[in-house]
PDB file of C-alpha atoms in Angstrom:
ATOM      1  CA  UNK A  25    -129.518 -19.490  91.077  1.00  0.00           C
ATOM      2  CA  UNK A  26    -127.852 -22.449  89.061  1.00  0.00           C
ATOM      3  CA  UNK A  27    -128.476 -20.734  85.404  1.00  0.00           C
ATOM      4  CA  UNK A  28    -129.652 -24.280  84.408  1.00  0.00           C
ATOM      5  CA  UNK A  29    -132.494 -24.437  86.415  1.00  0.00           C
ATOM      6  CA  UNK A  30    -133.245 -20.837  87.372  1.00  0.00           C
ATOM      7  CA  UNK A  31    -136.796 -19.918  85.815  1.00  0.00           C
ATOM      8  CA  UNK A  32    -137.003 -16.070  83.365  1.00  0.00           C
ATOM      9  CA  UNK A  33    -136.485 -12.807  85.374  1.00  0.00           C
ATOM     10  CA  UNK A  34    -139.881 -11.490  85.756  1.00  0.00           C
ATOM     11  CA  UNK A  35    -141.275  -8.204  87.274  1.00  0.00           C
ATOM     12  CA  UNK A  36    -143.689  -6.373  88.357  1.00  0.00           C
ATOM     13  CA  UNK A  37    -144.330  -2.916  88.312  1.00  0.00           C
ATOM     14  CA  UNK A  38    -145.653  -0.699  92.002  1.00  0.00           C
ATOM     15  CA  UNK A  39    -146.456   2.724  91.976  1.00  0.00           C
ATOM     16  CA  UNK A  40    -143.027   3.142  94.376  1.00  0.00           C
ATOM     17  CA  UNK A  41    -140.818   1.204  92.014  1.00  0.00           C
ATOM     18  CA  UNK A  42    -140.217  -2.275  90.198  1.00  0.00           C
ATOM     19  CA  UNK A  43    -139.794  -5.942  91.986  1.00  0.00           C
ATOM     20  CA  UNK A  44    -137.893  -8.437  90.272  1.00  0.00           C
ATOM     21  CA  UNK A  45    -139.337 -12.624  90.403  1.00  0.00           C
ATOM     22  CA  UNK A  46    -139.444 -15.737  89.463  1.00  0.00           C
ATOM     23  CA  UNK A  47    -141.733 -18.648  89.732  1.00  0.00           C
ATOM     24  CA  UNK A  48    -141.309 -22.532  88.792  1.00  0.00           C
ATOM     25  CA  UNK A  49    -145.249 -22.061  88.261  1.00  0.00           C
ATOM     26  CA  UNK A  50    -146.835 -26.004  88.574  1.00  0.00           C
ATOM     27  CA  UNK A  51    -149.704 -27.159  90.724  1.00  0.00           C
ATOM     28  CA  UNK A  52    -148.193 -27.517  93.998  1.00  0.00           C
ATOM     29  CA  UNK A  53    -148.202 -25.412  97.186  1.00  0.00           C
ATOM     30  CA  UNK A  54    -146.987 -22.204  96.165  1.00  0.00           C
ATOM     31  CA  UNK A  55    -143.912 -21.161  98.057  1.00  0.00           C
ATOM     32  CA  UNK A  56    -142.662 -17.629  98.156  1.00  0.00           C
ATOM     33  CA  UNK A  57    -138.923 -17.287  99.302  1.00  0.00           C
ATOM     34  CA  UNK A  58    -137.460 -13.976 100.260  1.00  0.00           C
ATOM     35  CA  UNK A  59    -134.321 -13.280 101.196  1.00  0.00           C
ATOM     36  CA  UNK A  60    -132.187 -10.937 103.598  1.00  0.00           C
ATOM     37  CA  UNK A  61    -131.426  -7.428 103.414  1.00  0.00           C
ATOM     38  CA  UNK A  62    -128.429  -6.743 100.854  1.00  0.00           C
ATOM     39  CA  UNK A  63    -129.148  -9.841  99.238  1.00  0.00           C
ATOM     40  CA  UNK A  64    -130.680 -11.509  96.573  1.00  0.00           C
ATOM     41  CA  UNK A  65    -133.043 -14.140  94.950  1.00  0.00           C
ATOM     42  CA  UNK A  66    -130.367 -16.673  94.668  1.00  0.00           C
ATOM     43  CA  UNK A  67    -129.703 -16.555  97.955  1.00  0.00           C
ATOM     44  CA  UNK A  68    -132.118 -19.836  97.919  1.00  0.00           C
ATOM     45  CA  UNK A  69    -130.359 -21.268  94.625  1.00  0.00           C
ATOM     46  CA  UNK A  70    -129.264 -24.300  96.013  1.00  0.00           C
ATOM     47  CA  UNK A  71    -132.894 -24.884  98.087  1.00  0.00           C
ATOM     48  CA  UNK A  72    -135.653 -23.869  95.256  1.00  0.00           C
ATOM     49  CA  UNK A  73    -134.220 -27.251  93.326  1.00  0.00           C
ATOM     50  CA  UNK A  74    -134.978 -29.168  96.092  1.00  0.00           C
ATOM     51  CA  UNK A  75    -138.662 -28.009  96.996  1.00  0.00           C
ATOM     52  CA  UNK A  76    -139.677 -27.944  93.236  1.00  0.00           C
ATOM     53  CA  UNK A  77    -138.107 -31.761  93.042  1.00  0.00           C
ATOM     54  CA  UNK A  78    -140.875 -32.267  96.223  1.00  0.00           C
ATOM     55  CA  UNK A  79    -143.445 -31.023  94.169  1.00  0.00           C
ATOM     56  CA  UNK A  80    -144.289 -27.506  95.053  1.00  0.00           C
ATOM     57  CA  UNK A  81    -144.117 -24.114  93.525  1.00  0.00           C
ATOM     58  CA  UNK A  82    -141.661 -21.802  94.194  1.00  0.00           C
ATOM     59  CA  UNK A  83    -141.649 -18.098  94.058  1.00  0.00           C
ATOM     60  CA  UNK A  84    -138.583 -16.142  94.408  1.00  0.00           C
ATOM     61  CA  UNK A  85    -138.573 -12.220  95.008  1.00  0.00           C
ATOM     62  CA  UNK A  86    -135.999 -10.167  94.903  1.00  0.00           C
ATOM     63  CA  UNK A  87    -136.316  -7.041  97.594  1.00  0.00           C
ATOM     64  CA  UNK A  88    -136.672  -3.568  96.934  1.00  0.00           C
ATOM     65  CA  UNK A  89    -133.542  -2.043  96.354  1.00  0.00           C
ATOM     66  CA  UNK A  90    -131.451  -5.192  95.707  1.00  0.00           C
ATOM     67  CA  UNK A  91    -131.120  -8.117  93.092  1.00  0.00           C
ATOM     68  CA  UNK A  92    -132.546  -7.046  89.934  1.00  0.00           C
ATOM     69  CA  UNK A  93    -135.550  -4.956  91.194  1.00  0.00           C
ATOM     70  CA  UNK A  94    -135.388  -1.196  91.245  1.00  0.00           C
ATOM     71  CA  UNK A  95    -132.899   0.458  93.693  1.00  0.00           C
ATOM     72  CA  UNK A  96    -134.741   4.209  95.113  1.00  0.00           C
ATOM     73  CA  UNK A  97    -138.281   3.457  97.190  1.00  0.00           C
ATOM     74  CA  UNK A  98    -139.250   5.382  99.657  1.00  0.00           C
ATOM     75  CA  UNK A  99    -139.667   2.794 102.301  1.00  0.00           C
ATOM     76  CA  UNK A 100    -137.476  -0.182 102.971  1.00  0.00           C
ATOM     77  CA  UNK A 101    -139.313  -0.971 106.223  1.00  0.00           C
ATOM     78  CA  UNK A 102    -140.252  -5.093 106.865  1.00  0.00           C
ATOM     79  CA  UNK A 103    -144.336  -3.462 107.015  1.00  0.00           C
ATOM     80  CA  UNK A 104    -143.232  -2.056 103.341  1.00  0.00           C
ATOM     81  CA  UNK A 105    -141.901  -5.281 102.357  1.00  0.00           C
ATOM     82  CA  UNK A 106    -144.957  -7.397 103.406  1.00  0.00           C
ATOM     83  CA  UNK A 107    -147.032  -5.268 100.807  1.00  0.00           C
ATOM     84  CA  UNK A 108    -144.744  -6.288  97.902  1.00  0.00           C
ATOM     85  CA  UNK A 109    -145.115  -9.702  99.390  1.00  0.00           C
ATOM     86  CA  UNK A 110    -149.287  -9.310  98.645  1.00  0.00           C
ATOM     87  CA  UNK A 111    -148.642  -7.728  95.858  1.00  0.00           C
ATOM     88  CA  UNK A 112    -146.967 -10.680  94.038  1.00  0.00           C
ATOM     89  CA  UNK A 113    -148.927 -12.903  95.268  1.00  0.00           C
ATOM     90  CA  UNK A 114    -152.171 -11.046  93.685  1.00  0.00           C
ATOM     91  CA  UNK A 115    -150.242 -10.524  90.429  1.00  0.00           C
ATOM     92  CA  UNK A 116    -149.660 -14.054  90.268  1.00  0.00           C
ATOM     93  CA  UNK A 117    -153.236 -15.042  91.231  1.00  0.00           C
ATOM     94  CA  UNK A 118    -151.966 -17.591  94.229  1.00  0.00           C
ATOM     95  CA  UNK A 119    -154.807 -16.949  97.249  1.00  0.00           C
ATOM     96  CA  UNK A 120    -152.630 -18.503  99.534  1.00  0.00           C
ATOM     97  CA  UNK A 121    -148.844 -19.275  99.957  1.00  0.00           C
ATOM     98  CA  UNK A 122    -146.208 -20.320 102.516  1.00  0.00           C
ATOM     99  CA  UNK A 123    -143.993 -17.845 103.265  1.00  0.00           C
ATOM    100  CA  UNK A 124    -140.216 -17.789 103.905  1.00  0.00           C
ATOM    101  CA  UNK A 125    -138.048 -15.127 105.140  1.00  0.00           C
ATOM    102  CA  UNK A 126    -134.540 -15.133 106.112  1.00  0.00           C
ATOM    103  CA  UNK A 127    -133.031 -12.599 108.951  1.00  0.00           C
ATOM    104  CA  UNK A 128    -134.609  -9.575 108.167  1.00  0.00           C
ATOM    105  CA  UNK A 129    -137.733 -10.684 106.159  1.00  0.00           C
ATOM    106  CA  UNK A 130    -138.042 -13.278 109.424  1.00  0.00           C
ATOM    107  CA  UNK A 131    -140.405 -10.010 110.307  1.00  0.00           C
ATOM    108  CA  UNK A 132    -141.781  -9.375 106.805  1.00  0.00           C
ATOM    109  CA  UNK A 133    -143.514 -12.766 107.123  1.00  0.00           C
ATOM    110  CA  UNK A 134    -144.964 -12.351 110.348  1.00  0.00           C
ATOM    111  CA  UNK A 135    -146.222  -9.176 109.357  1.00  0.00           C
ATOM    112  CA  UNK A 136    -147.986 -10.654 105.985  1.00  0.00           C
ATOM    113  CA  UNK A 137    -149.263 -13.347 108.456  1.00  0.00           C
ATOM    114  CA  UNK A 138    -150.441 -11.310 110.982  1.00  0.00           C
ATOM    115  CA  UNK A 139    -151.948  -8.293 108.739  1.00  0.00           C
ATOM    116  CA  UNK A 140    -153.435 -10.855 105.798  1.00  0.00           C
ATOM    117  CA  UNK A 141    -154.056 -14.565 107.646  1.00  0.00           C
ATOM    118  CA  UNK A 142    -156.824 -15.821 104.876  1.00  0.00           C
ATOM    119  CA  UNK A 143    -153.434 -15.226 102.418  1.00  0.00           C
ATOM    120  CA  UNK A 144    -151.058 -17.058 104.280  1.00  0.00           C
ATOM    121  CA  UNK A 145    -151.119 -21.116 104.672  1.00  0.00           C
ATOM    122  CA  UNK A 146    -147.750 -20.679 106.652  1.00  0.00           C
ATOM    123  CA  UNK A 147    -144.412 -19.368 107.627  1.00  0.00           C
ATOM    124  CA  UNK A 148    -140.950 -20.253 108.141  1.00  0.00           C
ATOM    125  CA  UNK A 149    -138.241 -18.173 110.229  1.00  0.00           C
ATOM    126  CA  UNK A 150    -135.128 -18.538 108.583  1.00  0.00           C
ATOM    127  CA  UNK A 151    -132.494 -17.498 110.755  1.00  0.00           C
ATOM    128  CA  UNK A 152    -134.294 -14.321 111.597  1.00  0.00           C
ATOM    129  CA  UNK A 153    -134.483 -11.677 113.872  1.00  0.00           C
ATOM    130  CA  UNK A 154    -137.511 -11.387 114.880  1.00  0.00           C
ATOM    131  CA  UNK A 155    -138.678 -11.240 118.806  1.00  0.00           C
ATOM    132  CA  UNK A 156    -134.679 -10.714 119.201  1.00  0.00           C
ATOM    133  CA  UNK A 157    -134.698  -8.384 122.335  1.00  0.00           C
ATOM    134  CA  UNK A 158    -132.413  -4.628 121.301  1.00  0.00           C
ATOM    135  CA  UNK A 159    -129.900  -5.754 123.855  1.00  0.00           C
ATOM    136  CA  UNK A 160    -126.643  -4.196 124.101  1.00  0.00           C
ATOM    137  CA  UNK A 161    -124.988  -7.066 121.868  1.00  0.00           C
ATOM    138  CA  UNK A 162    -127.839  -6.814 119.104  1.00  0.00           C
ATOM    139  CA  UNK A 163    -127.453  -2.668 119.314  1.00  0.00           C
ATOM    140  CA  UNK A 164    -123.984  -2.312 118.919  1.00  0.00           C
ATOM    141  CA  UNK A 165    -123.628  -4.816 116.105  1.00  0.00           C
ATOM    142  CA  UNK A 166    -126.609  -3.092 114.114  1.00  0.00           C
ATOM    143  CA  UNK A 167    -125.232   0.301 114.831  1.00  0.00           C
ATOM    144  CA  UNK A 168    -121.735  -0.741 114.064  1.00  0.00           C
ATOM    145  CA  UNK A 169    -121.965  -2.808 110.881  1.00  0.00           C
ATOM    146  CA  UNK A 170    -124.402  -0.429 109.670  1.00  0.00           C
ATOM    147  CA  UNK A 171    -122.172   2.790 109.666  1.00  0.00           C
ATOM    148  CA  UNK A 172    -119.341   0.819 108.480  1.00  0.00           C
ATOM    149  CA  UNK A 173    -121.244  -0.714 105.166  1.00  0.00           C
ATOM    150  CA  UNK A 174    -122.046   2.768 104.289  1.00  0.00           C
ATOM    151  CA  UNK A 175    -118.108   3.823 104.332  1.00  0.00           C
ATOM    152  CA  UNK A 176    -117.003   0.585 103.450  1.00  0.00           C
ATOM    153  CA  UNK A 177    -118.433  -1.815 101.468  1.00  0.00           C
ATOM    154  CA  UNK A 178    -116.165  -4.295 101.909  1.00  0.00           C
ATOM    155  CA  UNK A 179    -116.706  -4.424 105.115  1.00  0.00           C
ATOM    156  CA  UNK A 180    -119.866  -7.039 103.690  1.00  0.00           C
ATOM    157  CA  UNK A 181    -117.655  -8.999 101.919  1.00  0.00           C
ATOM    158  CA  UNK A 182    -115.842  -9.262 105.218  1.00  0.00           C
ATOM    159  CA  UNK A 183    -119.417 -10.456 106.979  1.00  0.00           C
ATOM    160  CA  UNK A 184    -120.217 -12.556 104.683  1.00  0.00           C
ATOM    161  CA  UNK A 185    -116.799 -14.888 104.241  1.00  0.00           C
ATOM    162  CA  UNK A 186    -115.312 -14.408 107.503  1.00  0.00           C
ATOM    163  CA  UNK A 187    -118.160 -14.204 110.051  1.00  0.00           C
ATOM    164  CA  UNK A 188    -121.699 -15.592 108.186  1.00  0.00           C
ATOM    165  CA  UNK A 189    -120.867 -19.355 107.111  1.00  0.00           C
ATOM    166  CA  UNK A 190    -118.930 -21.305 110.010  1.00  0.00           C
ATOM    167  CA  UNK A 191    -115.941 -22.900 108.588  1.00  0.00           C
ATOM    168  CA  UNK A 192    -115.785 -20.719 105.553  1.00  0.00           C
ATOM    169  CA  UNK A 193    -117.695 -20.658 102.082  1.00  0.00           C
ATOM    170  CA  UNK A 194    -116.907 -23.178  99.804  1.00  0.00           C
ATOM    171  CA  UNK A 195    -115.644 -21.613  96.326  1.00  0.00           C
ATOM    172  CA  UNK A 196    -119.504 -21.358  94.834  1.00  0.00           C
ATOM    173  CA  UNK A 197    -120.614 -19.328  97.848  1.00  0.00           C
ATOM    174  CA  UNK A 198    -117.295 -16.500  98.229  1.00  0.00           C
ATOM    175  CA  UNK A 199    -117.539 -15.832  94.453  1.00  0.00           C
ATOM    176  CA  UNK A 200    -122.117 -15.066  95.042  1.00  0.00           C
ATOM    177  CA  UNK A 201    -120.600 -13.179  97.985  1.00  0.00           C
ATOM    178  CA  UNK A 202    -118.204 -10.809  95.914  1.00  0.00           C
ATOM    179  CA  UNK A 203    -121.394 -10.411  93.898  1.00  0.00           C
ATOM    180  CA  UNK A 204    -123.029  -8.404  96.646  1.00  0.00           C
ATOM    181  CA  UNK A 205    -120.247  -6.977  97.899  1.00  0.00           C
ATOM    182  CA  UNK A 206    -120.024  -5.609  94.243  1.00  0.00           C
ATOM    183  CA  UNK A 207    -123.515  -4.357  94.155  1.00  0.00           C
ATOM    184  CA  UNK A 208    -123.226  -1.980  97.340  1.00  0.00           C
ATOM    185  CA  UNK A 209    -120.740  -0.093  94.938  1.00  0.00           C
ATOM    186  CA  UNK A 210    -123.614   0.617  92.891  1.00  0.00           C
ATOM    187  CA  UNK A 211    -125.283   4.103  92.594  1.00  0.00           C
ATOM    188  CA  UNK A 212    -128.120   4.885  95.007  1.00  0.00           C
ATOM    189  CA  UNK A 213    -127.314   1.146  96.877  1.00  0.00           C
ATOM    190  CA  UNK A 214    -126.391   3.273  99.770  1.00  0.00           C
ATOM    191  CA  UNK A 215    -129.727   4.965 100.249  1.00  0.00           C
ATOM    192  CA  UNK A 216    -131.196   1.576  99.886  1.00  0.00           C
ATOM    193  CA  UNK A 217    -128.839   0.224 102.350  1.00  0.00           C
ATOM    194  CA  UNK A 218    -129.381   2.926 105.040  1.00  0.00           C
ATOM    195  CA  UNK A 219    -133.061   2.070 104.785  1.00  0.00           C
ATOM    196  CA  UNK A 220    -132.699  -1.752 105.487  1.00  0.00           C
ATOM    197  CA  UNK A 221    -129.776  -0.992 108.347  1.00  0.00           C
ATOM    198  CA  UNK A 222    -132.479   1.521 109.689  1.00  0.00           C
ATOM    199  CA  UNK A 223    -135.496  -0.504 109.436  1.00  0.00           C
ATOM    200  CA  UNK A 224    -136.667  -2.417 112.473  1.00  0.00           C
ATOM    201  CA  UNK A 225    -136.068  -6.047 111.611  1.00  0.00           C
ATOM    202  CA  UNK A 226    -136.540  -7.403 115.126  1.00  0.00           C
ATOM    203  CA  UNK A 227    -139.879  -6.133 116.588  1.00  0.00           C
ATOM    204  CA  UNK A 228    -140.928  -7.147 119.226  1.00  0.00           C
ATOM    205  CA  UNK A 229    -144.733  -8.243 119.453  1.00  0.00           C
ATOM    206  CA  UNK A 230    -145.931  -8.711 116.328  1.00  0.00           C
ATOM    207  CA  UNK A 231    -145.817 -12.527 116.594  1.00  0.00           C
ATOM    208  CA  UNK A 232    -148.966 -12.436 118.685  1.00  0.00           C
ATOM    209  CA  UNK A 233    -151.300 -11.519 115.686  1.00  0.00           C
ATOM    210  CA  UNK A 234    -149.964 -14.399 113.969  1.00  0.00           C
ATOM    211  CA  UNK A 235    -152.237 -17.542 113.991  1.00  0.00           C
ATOM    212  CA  UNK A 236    -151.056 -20.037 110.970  1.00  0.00           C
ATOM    213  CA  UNK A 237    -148.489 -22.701 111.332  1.00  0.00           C
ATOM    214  CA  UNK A 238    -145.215 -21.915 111.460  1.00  0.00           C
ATOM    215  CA  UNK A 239    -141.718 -23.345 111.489  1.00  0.00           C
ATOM    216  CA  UNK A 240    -138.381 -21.740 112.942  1.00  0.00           C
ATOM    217  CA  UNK A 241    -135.202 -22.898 111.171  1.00  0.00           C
ATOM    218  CA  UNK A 242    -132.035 -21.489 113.139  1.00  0.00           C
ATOM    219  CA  UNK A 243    -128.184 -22.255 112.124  1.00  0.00           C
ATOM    220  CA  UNK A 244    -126.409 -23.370 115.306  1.00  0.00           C
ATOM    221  CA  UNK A 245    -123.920 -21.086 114.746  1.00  0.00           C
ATOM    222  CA  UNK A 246    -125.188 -18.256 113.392  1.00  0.00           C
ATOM    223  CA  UNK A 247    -122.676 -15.373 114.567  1.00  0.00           C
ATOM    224  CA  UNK A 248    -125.224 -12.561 114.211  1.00  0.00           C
ATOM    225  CA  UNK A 249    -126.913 -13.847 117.664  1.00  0.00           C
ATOM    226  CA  UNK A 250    -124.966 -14.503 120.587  1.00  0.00           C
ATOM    227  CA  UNK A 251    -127.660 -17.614 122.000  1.00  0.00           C
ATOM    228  CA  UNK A 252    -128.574 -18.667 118.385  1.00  0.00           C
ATOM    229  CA  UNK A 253    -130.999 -21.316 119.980  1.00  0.00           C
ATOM    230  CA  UNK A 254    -132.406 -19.256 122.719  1.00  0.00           C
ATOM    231  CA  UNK A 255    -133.533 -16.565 120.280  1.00  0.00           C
ATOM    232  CA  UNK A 256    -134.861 -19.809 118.059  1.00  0.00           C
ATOM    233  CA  UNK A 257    -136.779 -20.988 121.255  1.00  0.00           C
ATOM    234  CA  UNK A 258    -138.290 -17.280 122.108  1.00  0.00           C
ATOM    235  CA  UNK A 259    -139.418 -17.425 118.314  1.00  0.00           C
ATOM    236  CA  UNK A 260    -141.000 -20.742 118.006  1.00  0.00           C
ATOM    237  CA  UNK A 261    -143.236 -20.153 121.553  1.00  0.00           C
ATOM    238  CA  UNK A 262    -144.048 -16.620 120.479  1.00  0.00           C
ATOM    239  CA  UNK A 263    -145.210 -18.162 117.103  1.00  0.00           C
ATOM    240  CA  UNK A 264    -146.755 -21.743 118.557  1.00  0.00           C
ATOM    241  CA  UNK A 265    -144.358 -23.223 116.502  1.00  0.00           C
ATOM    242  CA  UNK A 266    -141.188 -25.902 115.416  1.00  0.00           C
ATOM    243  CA  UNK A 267    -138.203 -25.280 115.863  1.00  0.00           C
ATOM    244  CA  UNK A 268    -135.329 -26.748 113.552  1.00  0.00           C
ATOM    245  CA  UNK A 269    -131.531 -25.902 114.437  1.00  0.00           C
ATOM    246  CA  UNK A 270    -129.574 -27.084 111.731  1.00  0.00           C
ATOM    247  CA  UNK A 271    -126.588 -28.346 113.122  1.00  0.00           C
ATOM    248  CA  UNK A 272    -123.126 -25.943 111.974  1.00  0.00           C
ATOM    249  CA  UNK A 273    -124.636 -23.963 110.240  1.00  0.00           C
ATOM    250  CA  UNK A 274    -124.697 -19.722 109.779  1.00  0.00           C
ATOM    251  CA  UNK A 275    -126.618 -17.603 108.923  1.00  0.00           C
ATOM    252  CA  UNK A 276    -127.467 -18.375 105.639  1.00  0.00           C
ATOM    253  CA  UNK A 277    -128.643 -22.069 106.358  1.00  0.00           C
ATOM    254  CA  UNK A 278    -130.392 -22.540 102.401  1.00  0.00           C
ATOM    255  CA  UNK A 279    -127.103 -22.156 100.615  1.00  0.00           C
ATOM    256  CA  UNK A 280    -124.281 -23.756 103.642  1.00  0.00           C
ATOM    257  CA  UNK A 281    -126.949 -26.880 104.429  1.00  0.00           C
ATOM    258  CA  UNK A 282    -129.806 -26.689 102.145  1.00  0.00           C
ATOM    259  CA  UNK A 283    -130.369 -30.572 102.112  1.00  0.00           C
ATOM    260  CA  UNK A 284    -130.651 -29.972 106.108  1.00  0.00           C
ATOM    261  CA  UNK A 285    -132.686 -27.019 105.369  1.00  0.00           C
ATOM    262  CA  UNK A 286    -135.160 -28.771 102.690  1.00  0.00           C
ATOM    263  CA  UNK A 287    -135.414 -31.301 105.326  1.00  0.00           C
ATOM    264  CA  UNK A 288    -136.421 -29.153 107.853  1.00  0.00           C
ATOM    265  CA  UNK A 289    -139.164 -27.180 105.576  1.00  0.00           C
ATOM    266  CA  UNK A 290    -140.761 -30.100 103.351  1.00  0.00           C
ATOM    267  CA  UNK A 291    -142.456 -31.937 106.271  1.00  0.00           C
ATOM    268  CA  UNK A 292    -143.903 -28.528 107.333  1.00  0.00           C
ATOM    269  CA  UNK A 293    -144.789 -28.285 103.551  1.00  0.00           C
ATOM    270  CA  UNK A 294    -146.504 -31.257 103.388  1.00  0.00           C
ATOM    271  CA  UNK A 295    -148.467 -30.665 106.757  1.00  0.00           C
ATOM    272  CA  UNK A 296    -149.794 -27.162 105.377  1.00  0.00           C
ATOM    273  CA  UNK A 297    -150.606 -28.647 101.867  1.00  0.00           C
ATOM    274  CA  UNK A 298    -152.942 -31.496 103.720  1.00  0.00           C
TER     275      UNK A 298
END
């Protein structure tokens, strides 16, 4: 996050390790971004400015194992993740709170929505997989990427400036990408990796417990899916919800388009708050 607007590093201690925040605090709807497996926080740099500037209140949390909270759990599982979601949200005193999640915490939410609906005033799908049938395509990109970041860690870097942002990162974005290519090079990332390359980040199902509003925000060229707006369409009637394609974009829609993005979310935003 831009080190000029970027709120204190704050965390929170769990009996299975230590999550790493931050929140823009204020009156507004509470917000609580999370980001992707083998990412961070500041994945949503360039969007938290924007929803603050709307008036809300924006809660950033970095995932176990990555960003600045603790690397070794025991459980990197989107169920797992959906309790540290409740978990900050009680520590922070906030009853109820959108929540966003980008491609693998696309399930987290749905799970926090599903398992905890008097917490939950919303959700947004950001480019997730979720409801994304195990298909031969989805399986052997999983299974392949997955055994080659534990070998190679550049093979991220790769991902993420070759395949994730259509047209290429500007500058800004390739030099946050070297950071978490970096940070799979760090001890006991690899354990933490296997966990989220494991974990089932596309089930199939849970979407039916869900009964808040909900928004799904899909790049139009995401490379991770090969129907980007089919899987945004079997989302979005699974969920009773709005669908958004942002036109171009990747996979990481918040920091390639996050004007398009914030327009996409701050209607929803509004409706909720109402």
């Amino acid at each position: 996050m831009n080190s000029t607007l970027a709120p204190q590093t704050r965390y929170l201690k769990l009996a299975g390790g230590t999550l790493a925040y931050d929140d823009t605090e204020g009156a507004g709807t509470p917000v609580l971004l999370l980001p992707g497996m083998l990412d961070s926080r500041a994945a949503y740099r360039h969007l938290v400015p924007l929803l603050t500037a709307a008036g809300h209140r924006v809660i950033t949390m970095d995932l176990r194992g990555f960003g600045e909270s603790s690397i070794a759990w025991d459980d990197y599982s989107p169920t797992a993740l959906a309790g540290d979601a409740l978990a900050l949200l009680d520590h922070l005193g906030v009853e109820r709170a959108v929540l966003v999640g980008s491609s693998y915490t696309g399930a987290t939410v749905i799970r926090v929505a599903a398992d905890a609906p008097e917490r939950v005033a919303g959700i947004v799908l950001l480019d997730a997989f979720a409801e994304q049938p195990a298909g031969a395509f989805t399986k052997a990109l999983g299974w392949g990427l997955g055994t080659a970041l534990l070998a190679f860690p550049k093979v991220w870097g790769y991902y993420l400036n070759k395949l994730a942002y259509p047209g290429g990162p500007t500058p800004e974005i390739r030099a946050y990408n070297a950071g978490l290519e970096a940070a799979l090079r760090t001890p006991g990332r690899k354990t933490a990796t296997r966990g989220y390359v494991r974990g089932d980040s596309a089930p199939i199902g849970w979407s039916a417990g869900v009964r808040c509003p909900a928004l799904v925000v899909m790049g139009s060229k995401d490379p991770d899916f090969p129907k980007p707006e089919e899987l945004a369409d079997r989302q979005a009637a699974a969920l009773n919800a709005r669908k958004v394609m942002i036109d171009g974009a990747g996979h990481y829609p918040m920091a390639q388009a996050p004007r398009a993005t914030a327009d996409a979310l701050l209607p929803f935003l509004a409706e909720v708050a109402a």
